[in-house]
Short mmCIF file of C-alpha atoms and ligand atoms in Angstrom, two decimals:
data_model
loop_
_atom_site.label_atom_id
_atom_site.label_comp_id
_atom_site.label_asym_id
_atom_site.label_seq_id
_atom_site.Cartn_x
_atom_site.Cartn_y
_atom_site.Cartn_z
CA MET A 240 -3.45 -3.12 -18.63
CA ARG A 241 -0.18 -1.98 -17.26
CA LEU A 242 -0.37 1.28 -15.40
CA GLY A 243 3.40 1.19 -15.47
CA GLY A 244 4.23 4.19 -13.28
CA ARG A 245 7.66 2.91 -12.35
CA SER A 246 9.40 6.19 -12.84
CA LEU A 247 10.62 7.70 -9.63
CA THR A 248 12.83 10.25 -11.19
CA GLN A 249 10.64 13.22 -10.43
CA PRO A 250 11.75 15.58 -7.73
CA ARG A 251 10.50 14.83 -4.28
CA ALA A 252 6.80 15.46 -4.29
CA GLN A 253 4.49 16.87 -1.75
CA PRO A 254 1.52 14.85 -2.01
CA CYS A 255 -0.84 16.26 0.20
CA ALA A 256 -1.68 19.17 -2.06
CA HIS A 257 -3.56 18.96 -5.29
CA ALA A 258 -4.37 21.65 -7.73
CA GLY A 259 -7.76 21.80 -9.38
CA ARG A 260 -8.32 19.69 -12.43
CA SER A 261 -8.88 21.28 -15.80
CA ALA A 262 -11.40 19.96 -18.31
CA ALA A 263 -10.88 19.32 -22.01
CA GLY A 264 -11.57 22.06 -24.55
CA PRO A 265 -14.54 22.37 -26.93
CA ALA A 266 -14.81 19.76 -29.65
CA ALA A 267 -16.00 21.63 -32.74
CA MET A 268 -12.98 23.59 -33.93
CA ALA A 269 -11.03 23.92 -37.14
CA PRO A 270 -8.18 21.41 -37.29
CA ALA A 271 -5.50 24.04 -36.82
CA ALA A 272 -7.21 25.56 -33.83
CA LEU A 273 -7.84 22.10 -32.44
CA THR A 274 -4.19 21.18 -32.82
CA ALA A 275 -3.17 24.40 -31.15
CA ALA A 276 -5.65 23.84 -28.34
CA LEU A 277 -4.42 20.28 -27.86
CA LEU A 278 -0.80 21.38 -27.84
CA GLY A 279 -1.52 24.24 -25.49
CA GLY A 280 -3.61 22.03 -23.25
CA GLY A 281 -0.89 19.40 -23.28
CA LEU A 282 1.71 21.95 -22.32
CA LEU A 283 -0.48 23.31 -19.55
CA LEU A 284 -1.10 19.81 -18.24
CA ALA A 285 2.59 19.01 -18.32
CA ALA A 286 3.40 22.23 -16.51
CA TRP A 287 0.73 21.65 -13.91
CA ARG A 288 1.88 18.09 -13.36
CA TRP A 289 5.47 19.22 -13.03
CA LEU A 290 4.55 21.95 -10.57
CA ARG A 291 2.44 19.56 -8.55
CA ALA A 292 5.46 17.29 -8.23
CA ALA A 293 8.10 19.92 -7.65
CA ALA A 294 6.24 22.50 -5.61
CA ARG A 295 6.99 21.20 -2.17
CA ARG A 296 9.10 18.75 -0.34
CA GLY A 297 7.92 15.30 0.72
CA ALA A 298 5.90 14.35 3.77
CA GLY A 299 8.92 12.86 5.40
CA ALA A 300 11.38 15.48 4.32
CA GLY A 301 13.59 16.38 7.19
CA ALA A 302 12.58 13.45 9.38
CA SER A 303 15.40 11.05 10.08
CA MET A 304 14.84 7.33 10.27
CA ARG A 305 18.44 6.59 11.16
CA GLY A 306 18.74 3.53 13.38
CA LYS A 307 15.17 2.45 12.57
CA THR A 308 14.11 -0.72 10.84
CA VAL A 309 11.12 -0.70 8.50
CA ILE A 310 9.42 -3.63 6.78
CA ILE A 311 7.44 -2.84 3.62
CA THR A 312 5.43 -5.56 1.91
CA GLY A 313 5.26 -5.38 -1.89
CA ALA A 314 8.17 -2.95 -1.95
CA ASN A 315 9.32 -3.78 -5.48
CA SER A 316 6.56 -1.86 -7.25
CA GLY A 317 4.32 1.18 -7.11
CA LEU A 318 3.61 2.72 -3.73
CA GLY A 319 5.74 0.27 -1.78
CA ARG A 320 8.73 0.96 -3.93
CA ALA A 321 8.31 4.73 -3.61
CA ALA A 322 7.99 4.43 0.17
CA ALA A 323 11.10 2.22 0.31
CA THR A 324 13.07 4.80 -1.66
CA GLU A 325 12.06 7.69 0.58
CA LEU A 326 12.55 5.82 3.86
CA LEU A 327 15.96 4.68 2.65
CA ARG A 328 16.70 8.31 1.85
CA MET A 329 15.86 9.06 5.49
CA LYS A 330 18.47 6.43 6.44
CA ALA A 331 16.19 3.64 7.63
CA ARG A 332 17.10 -0.01 7.32
CA VAL A 333 14.39 -1.01 4.86
CA ILE A 334 13.40 -4.66 4.53
CA MET A 335 11.57 -5.27 1.26
CA GLY A 336 9.14 -8.18 1.72
CA CYS A 337 8.56 -9.39 -1.83
CA ARG A 338 7.24 -12.52 -3.47
CA ASP A 339 9.59 -12.51 -6.45
CA ARG A 340 13.28 -12.33 -5.55
CA ALA A 341 14.49 -11.37 -9.03
CA ARG A 342 11.99 -8.49 -9.37
CA ALA A 343 12.84 -7.33 -5.86
CA GLU A 344 16.62 -7.44 -6.37
CA ARG A 345 16.23 -5.46 -9.56
CA ALA A 346 14.07 -2.85 -7.82
CA ALA A 347 16.62 -2.64 -4.99
CA ARG A 348 19.45 -2.05 -7.49
CA GLU A 349 17.45 0.65 -9.23
CA ILE A 350 16.56 2.36 -5.95
CA ARG A 351 20.19 2.39 -4.84
CA ALA A 352 21.24 3.77 -8.22
CA GLU A 353 18.56 6.42 -8.02
CA LEU A 354 19.64 7.60 -4.60
CA GLY A 355 23.14 7.76 -5.96
CA GLU A 356 26.57 7.64 -4.47
CA ARG A 357 26.36 10.88 -2.56
CA GLU A 358 23.46 9.73 -0.39
CA ALA A 359 25.01 6.27 -0.02
CA ALA A 360 28.29 7.79 1.12
CA GLU A 361 26.50 9.70 3.88
CA GLY A 362 26.10 6.34 5.56
CA GLY A 363 23.15 4.87 7.41
CA GLY A 364 20.27 3.37 5.52
CA GLU A 365 20.22 -0.09 4.08
CA LEU A 366 18.02 -1.97 1.65
CA VAL A 367 17.44 -5.65 2.29
CA VAL A 368 15.42 -8.05 0.15
CA ARG A 369 13.53 -10.90 1.84
CA GLU A 370 11.14 -13.35 0.27
CA LEU A 371 7.53 -12.98 1.33
CA ASP A 372 4.58 -14.44 -0.53
CA LEU A 373 1.41 -13.33 1.22
CA ALA A 374 -0.54 -15.95 -0.72
CA SER A 375 1.23 -18.62 1.32
CA LEU A 376 0.97 -18.92 5.11
CA ARG A 377 4.10 -21.07 5.00
CA SER A 378 6.00 -18.23 3.31
CA VAL A 379 4.66 -15.66 5.82
CA ARG A 380 5.82 -17.86 8.69
CA ALA A 381 9.27 -18.40 7.13
CA PHE A 382 9.67 -14.66 6.53
CA CYS A 383 8.74 -13.81 10.14
CA HIS A 384 10.95 -16.58 11.49
CA ARG A 385 13.94 -15.09 9.70
CA VAL A 386 13.09 -11.52 10.76
CA LEU A 387 12.76 -12.59 14.39
CA GLN A 388 16.13 -14.36 14.19
CA GLU A 389 18.01 -11.59 12.44
CA GLU A 390 16.49 -8.29 13.49
CA PRO A 391 17.08 -6.92 16.95
CA ARG A 392 14.29 -4.37 16.44
CA LEU A 393 11.36 -3.41 14.23
CA ASP A 394 10.13 0.18 14.29
CA VAL A 395 7.67 0.27 11.42
CA LEU A 396 5.65 -2.34 9.55
CA ILE A 397 3.95 -1.12 6.37
CA ASN A 398 1.30 -3.55 5.12
CA ASN A 399 1.30 -2.33 1.56
CA ALA A 400 1.24 -5.28 -0.86
CA GLY A 401 -2.02 -5.82 -2.64
CA ILE A 402 -3.76 -7.55 -5.49
CA PHE A 403 -6.66 -5.92 -7.34
CA GLN A 404 -9.64 -7.49 -9.10
CA CYS A 405 -7.89 -10.64 -10.27
CA PRO A 406 -9.89 -13.50 -11.78
CA TYR A 407 -11.09 -16.12 -9.29
CA MET A 408 -7.96 -17.64 -7.78
CA LYS A 409 -7.03 -19.29 -4.53
CA THR A 410 -3.97 -18.94 -2.33
CA GLU A 411 -1.79 -21.91 -1.42
CA ASP A 412 -4.01 -22.41 1.62
CA GLY A 413 -7.27 -22.27 -0.31
CA PHE A 414 -8.32 -18.69 0.46
CA GLU A 415 -9.88 -16.44 -2.16
CA MET A 416 -6.83 -14.55 -3.47
CA GLN A 417 -7.75 -10.91 -2.68
CA PHE A 418 -8.99 -11.68 0.84
CA GLY A 419 -6.05 -14.07 1.30
CA VAL A 420 -3.29 -11.66 0.26
CA ASN A 421 -4.68 -8.25 1.17
CA HIS A 422 -6.14 -9.29 4.53
CA LEU A 423 -5.25 -12.77 5.82
CA GLY A 424 -1.57 -12.83 4.81
CA HIS A 425 -1.02 -9.45 6.45
CA PHE A 426 -3.09 -10.53 9.46
CA LEU A 427 -0.73 -13.43 10.15
CA LEU A 428 2.36 -11.36 9.32
CA THR A 429 1.41 -8.62 11.75
CA ASN A 430 0.51 -11.01 14.55
CA LEU A 431 3.80 -12.89 14.24
CA LEU A 432 5.78 -9.63 14.35
CA LEU A 433 3.82 -8.02 17.21
CA GLY A 434 6.23 -9.16 19.92
CA LEU A 435 9.21 -7.56 18.17
CA LEU A 436 7.20 -4.37 17.51
CA LYS A 437 6.21 -4.18 21.19
CA ASN A 438 9.82 -4.69 22.29
CA SER A 439 10.84 -1.85 19.97
CA ALA A 440 8.10 0.57 21.10
CA PRO A 441 7.34 3.30 20.30
CA SER A 442 6.70 1.60 16.99
CA ARG A 443 4.14 1.87 14.21
CA ILE A 444 2.01 -0.26 11.92
CA VAL A 445 0.71 1.31 8.71
CA VAL A 446 -2.08 -0.39 6.76
CA VAL A 447 -2.62 0.59 3.12
CA SER A 448 -6.33 0.33 2.37
CA SER A 449 -8.44 2.02 -0.31
CA LYS A 450 -11.46 4.27 -0.61
CA LEU A 451 -13.08 1.39 -2.49
CA TYR A 452 -13.72 -0.18 0.92
CA LYS A 453 -17.04 1.66 0.61
CA TYR A 454 -18.38 -0.95 -1.80
CA GLY A 455 -17.39 -3.89 0.38
CA GLU A 456 -19.07 -5.79 3.15
CA ILE A 457 -17.82 -8.48 5.53
CA ASN A 458 -20.26 -11.20 4.45
CA PHE A 459 -19.48 -13.85 7.04
CA GLU A 460 -21.73 -16.34 5.26
CA ASP A 461 -19.33 -16.51 2.28
CA LEU A 462 -16.08 -14.99 3.47
CA ASN A 463 -14.06 -17.20 1.18
CA SER A 464 -16.26 -16.68 -1.89
CA ASP A 465 -16.99 -20.38 -2.20
CA ILE A 466 -20.59 -19.64 -3.19
CA SER A 467 -20.05 -16.72 -5.58
CA TYR A 468 -17.20 -14.52 -6.77
CA ASN A 469 -17.38 -10.86 -7.74
CA LYS A 470 -13.89 -9.46 -8.23
CA SER A 471 -14.80 -5.82 -7.47
CA PHE A 472 -16.74 -6.77 -4.37
CA CYS A 473 -13.90 -8.99 -3.15
CA TYR A 474 -11.30 -6.24 -3.56
CA SER A 475 -13.53 -3.82 -1.65
CA ARG A 476 -14.21 -6.43 1.02
CA SER A 477 -10.48 -7.02 1.50
CA LYS A 478 -9.85 -3.29 1.85
CA LEU A 479 -12.71 -2.94 4.35
CA ALA A 480 -11.12 -5.86 6.23
CA ASN A 481 -7.83 -3.89 6.29
CA ILE A 482 -9.54 -0.96 8.05
CA LEU A 483 -11.47 -3.12 10.52
CA PHE A 484 -8.27 -5.05 11.27
CA ALA A 485 -6.39 -1.81 11.99
CA ARG A 486 -9.21 -0.66 14.29
CA GLU A 487 -9.40 -3.86 16.28
CA LEU A 488 -5.61 -4.07 16.50
CA ALA A 489 -5.41 -0.47 17.74
CA ARG A 490 -7.84 -1.40 20.52
CA ARG A 491 -5.76 -4.44 21.45
CA LEU A 492 -2.51 -2.45 21.41
CA GLU A 493 -3.65 0.37 23.71
CA GLY A 494 -0.93 1.17 26.20
CA THR A 495 1.79 -0.82 24.43
CA GLY A 496 3.41 2.06 22.55
CA VAL A 497 2.62 0.38 19.23
CA THR A 498 0.27 2.42 17.04
CA VAL A 499 -1.66 1.31 13.98
CA ASN A 500 -3.39 3.47 11.39
CA SER A 501 -4.91 2.82 7.98
CA LEU A 502 -4.92 5.00 4.89
CA HIS A 503 -6.09 5.40 1.32
CA PRO A 504 -3.49 6.62 -1.19
CA GLY A 505 -5.82 8.11 -3.81
CA ILE A 506 -5.69 7.01 -7.45
CA VAL A 507 -2.12 6.22 -8.36
CA ARG A 508 -0.42 5.17 -11.57
CA THR A 509 1.09 1.79 -10.58
CA ASN A 510 0.99 -1.83 -11.72
CA LEU A 511 -2.10 -2.53 -9.60
CA GLY A 512 -4.40 -2.67 -12.62
CA ARG A 513 -2.56 -5.59 -14.22
CA HIS A 514 -5.67 -7.81 -14.10
CA VAL A 515 -7.98 -5.20 -15.60
CA ASN A 516 -8.42 -5.47 -19.35
CA ILE A 517 -8.64 -2.23 -21.25
CA PRO A 518 -9.55 -2.54 -24.94
CA LEU A 519 -6.50 -2.01 -27.14
CA LEU A 520 -7.97 1.06 -28.80
CA ALA A 521 -8.77 2.74 -25.50
CA LYS A 522 -5.26 2.24 -24.15
CA PRO A 523 -3.64 5.43 -25.48
CA LEU A 524 -6.49 7.48 -24.03
CA PHE A 525 -6.26 5.65 -20.72
CA ASN A 526 -2.51 6.19 -20.61
CA LEU A 527 -2.94 9.89 -21.31
CA VAL A 528 -5.63 10.30 -18.66
CA SER A 529 -3.72 8.33 -16.06
CA TRP A 530 -0.53 10.21 -16.82
CA ALA A 531 -2.28 13.55 -16.48
CA PHE A 532 -4.61 12.92 -13.56
CA PHE A 533 -3.41 9.97 -11.49
CA LYS A 534 -0.87 10.53 -8.76
CA THR A 535 2.68 9.38 -9.33
CA PRO A 536 3.78 6.54 -7.02
CA LEU A 537 5.83 9.03 -5.04
CA GLU A 538 2.82 11.29 -4.55
CA GLY A 539 0.62 8.33 -3.69
CA ALA A 540 3.09 7.03 -1.12
CA GLN A 541 3.19 10.24 0.88
CA THR A 542 0.57 9.25 3.45
CA SER A 543 2.35 5.92 4.06
CA ILE A 544 5.64 7.78 4.53
CA TYR A 545 3.96 10.34 6.78
CA LEU A 546 2.38 7.72 9.03
CA ALA A 547 5.67 5.80 9.15
CA SER A 548 7.93 8.71 9.99
CA SER A 549 6.29 11.97 10.98
CA PRO A 550 6.50 13.18 14.58
CA ASP A 551 3.01 14.71 14.00
CA VAL A 552 1.38 11.29 14.38
CA GLU A 553 3.40 10.00 17.29
CA GLY A 554 1.00 8.21 19.62
CA VAL A 555 -1.91 8.53 17.17
CA SER A 556 -3.64 5.17 16.69
CA GLY A 557 -6.78 3.61 15.25
CA LYS A 558 -7.35 6.37 12.70
CA TYR A 559 -7.83 6.49 8.92
CA PHE A 560 -5.85 8.92 6.77
CA GLY A 561 -5.83 10.37 3.26
CA ASP A 562 -3.44 13.02 1.93
CA CYS A 563 -1.69 13.05 5.32
CA LYS A 564 -4.87 14.08 7.14
CA GLU A 565 -7.30 12.14 9.26
CA GLU A 566 -10.50 11.27 7.38
CA GLU A 567 -13.96 10.12 8.33
CA LEU A 568 -15.08 6.55 7.79
CA LEU A 569 -18.47 5.11 6.91
CA PRO A 570 -20.19 3.42 9.86
CA LYS A 571 -19.51 -0.02 8.38
CA ALA A 572 -15.78 0.59 8.76
CA MET A 573 -16.24 1.55 12.43
CA ASP A 574 -18.36 -1.43 13.44
CA ASP A 575 -16.47 -2.86 16.40
CA LEU A 576 -18.62 -5.98 16.60
CA VAL A 577 -17.83 -6.88 13.00
CA ALA A 578 -14.17 -6.00 13.58
CA ARG A 579 -13.99 -8.40 16.53
CA LYS A 580 -15.78 -11.18 14.73
CA LEU A 581 -13.53 -10.76 11.69
CA TRP A 582 -10.50 -10.90 13.98
CA ASP A 583 -11.66 -14.12 15.63
CA ILE A 584 -12.42 -15.83 12.33
CA SER A 585 -9.14 -14.65 10.80
CA GLU A 586 -7.25 -16.17 13.74
CA VAL A 587 -8.82 -19.52 13.01
CA MET A 588 -8.33 -19.24 9.24
CA VAL A 589 -4.58 -18.57 9.49
CA GLY A 590 -4.10 -21.19 12.21
CA LEU A 591 -3.20 -18.86 15.08
CA LEU A 592 -6.05 -20.38 17.06
CA LYS A 593 -7.38 -23.86 16.60
N1 NAP B 729 -2.77 2.32 -7.22
C1 NAP B 729 -3.87 2.81 -6.69
O1 NAP B 729 -4.56 3.64 -7.30
C2 NAP B 729 -4.33 2.37 -5.34
C3 NAP B 729 -5.52 2.90 -4.82
C4 NAP B 729 -5.96 2.50 -3.57
C5 NAP B 729 -5.23 1.56 -2.85
N2 NAP B 729 -4.08 1.04 -3.36
C6 NAP B 729 -3.35 0.03 -2.57
O2 NAP B 729 -1.97 0.32 -2.59
C7 NAP B 729 -1.23 -0.86 -2.33
C8 NAP B 729 -0.03 -0.94 -3.26
O3 NAP B 729 -0.47 -1.11 -4.59
P1 NAP B 729 0.20 -0.41 -5.86
O4 NAP B 729 -0.82 0.51 -6.41
O5 NAP B 729 1.53 0.09 -5.53
O6 NAP B 729 0.26 -1.68 -6.87
P2 NAP B 729 1.47 -2.49 -7.50
O7 NAP B 729 2.40 -1.60 -8.25
O8 NAP B 729 0.82 -3.62 -8.23
O9 NAP B 729 2.23 -3.07 -6.23
C9 NAP B 729 1.66 -4.10 -5.47
C10 NAP B 729 2.74 -4.85 -4.75
O10 NAP B 729 2.13 -5.94 -4.03
C11 NAP B 729 2.85 -7.11 -4.33
N3 NAP B 729 2.09 -8.34 -4.17
C12 NAP B 729 1.00 -8.76 -4.85
N4 NAP B 729 0.66 -9.99 -4.46
C13 NAP B 729 1.55 -10.38 -3.51
C14 NAP B 729 1.76 -11.55 -2.74
N5 NAP B 729 1.00 -12.63 -2.89
N6 NAP B 729 2.80 -11.58 -1.86
C15 NAP B 729 3.61 -10.52 -1.74
N7 NAP B 729 3.48 -9.40 -2.44
C16 NAP B 729 2.46 -9.32 -3.32
C17 NAP B 729 3.30 -6.93 -5.77
O11 NAP B 729 4.35 -7.83 -6.08
P3 NAP B 729 4.69 -8.22 -7.62
O12 NAP B 729 5.32 -7.02 -8.24
O13 NAP B 729 5.63 -9.37 -7.47
O14 NAP B 729 3.41 -8.60 -8.26
C18 NAP B 729 3.75 -5.48 -5.73
O15 NAP B 729 5.02 -5.39 -5.17
C19 NAP B 729 -2.21 -2.01 -2.46
O16 NAP B 729 -2.54 -2.49 -1.17
C20 NAP B 729 -3.42 -1.38 -3.10
O17 NAP B 729 -4.62 -2.02 -2.70
C21 NAP B 729 -3.61 1.43 -4.59
C1 NAG B 730 -20.04 -6.71 -7.92
O1 NAG B 730 -19.74 -5.90 -6.80
C2 NAG B 730 -19.79 -4.50 -7.06
C3 NAG B 730 -19.23 -3.77 -5.86
O2 NAG B 730 -19.64 -4.33 -4.65
C4 NAG B 730 -21.24 -4.12 -7.41
O3 NAG B 730 -21.33 -2.74 -7.66
C5 NAG B 730 -21.66 -4.91 -8.63
O4 NAG B 730 -23.00 -4.65 -8.92
C6 NAG B 730 -21.46 -6.41 -8.41
N1 NAG B 730 -21.69 -7.12 -9.66
C7 NAG B 730 -22.51 -8.16 -9.75
C8 NAG B 730 -22.61 -8.79 -11.10
O5 NAG B 730 -23.13 -8.57 -8.79
#
């Protein structure tokens, strides 16, 4: 399945508002009436979707990121790409940490073209592509090494890249892929960049998690899925790990001027579902439903952009957000003992502590 929501051509969206969702019409109708109902419904849906996108300005609208440097992992696609576009629009220096240079360069070209000459001529803002494969600790180290050599400051780190329900695979270092990329790769990345973030304080770390954390558990007895593999469970576990990581890090960063918050973006039409197989015949229906009801990448990225740029959340740390508002967590995502234990084990796994 390719969720394929690469289009960013909609007007700037305001995410954090969603209209109610209409249901389909009755089934037993004469063909003509049915056609009319479908057409009418389609038009209504299109209008609603357009309004939803155009109604208000974006979460970061107005905020300037001039002079600020932002790193976004997985910035060539989906939410990361939308966030890169908007933060570039706000004049940030945006470093796209991507595993595939060709895909990333192409995305960068398209983003620049989309913003157009007028915005480029205003000056400020820069888009930089750097190689970063979170499934390789060597690559994470090389990326950070280069950043620390080249960048005098780092104001925002957005841990956005993610892999969803892939078949059983291992990273270069032998970690189960979803835990390895979504949690461990970002764990090492963040730790290696902490010094620069502290020197640039006030600075921010934004962790993109998911509501699906609810179905996960940090099962220390098989953290690497050597005994059994369940792709849904492992995705949820990695997203729960994201939240616990952000919590523990917030505790460790108290008083440093570096904040860290996690978020869920909602259901967004991106390439995330690439490993999920949808039967050929169901695809048109899926595409229609996702087009109508899923958020666009730009809408989905609003909470990331908000946490990265809004003055509203200056100094706010250790919280979990959805639709640009703080949200409650289940107790398992607030378990500080588990968070600490996960931190300690992660340190050993990525070789920060031996
Ligand atoms: N879409 C949703 O409905 C949804 C819901 C909840 C949470 N999220 C979260 O949102 C985040 C962004 O996902 P998305 O929906 O925008 O999906 P996406 O379009 O598939 O983008 C994911 C990005 O992560 C990158 N990535 C994957 N593996 C990587 C690796 N080993 N090293 C470096 N980068 C890697 C991908 O790079 P390539 O293009 O090279 O593969 C891509 O740039 C994820 O953390 C996801 O868990 C999404
Ligand atoms: C896999 O994990 C999911 C989510 O944790 C759970 O609902 C499902 O029952 C599990 N499947 C199997 C076969 O254990």
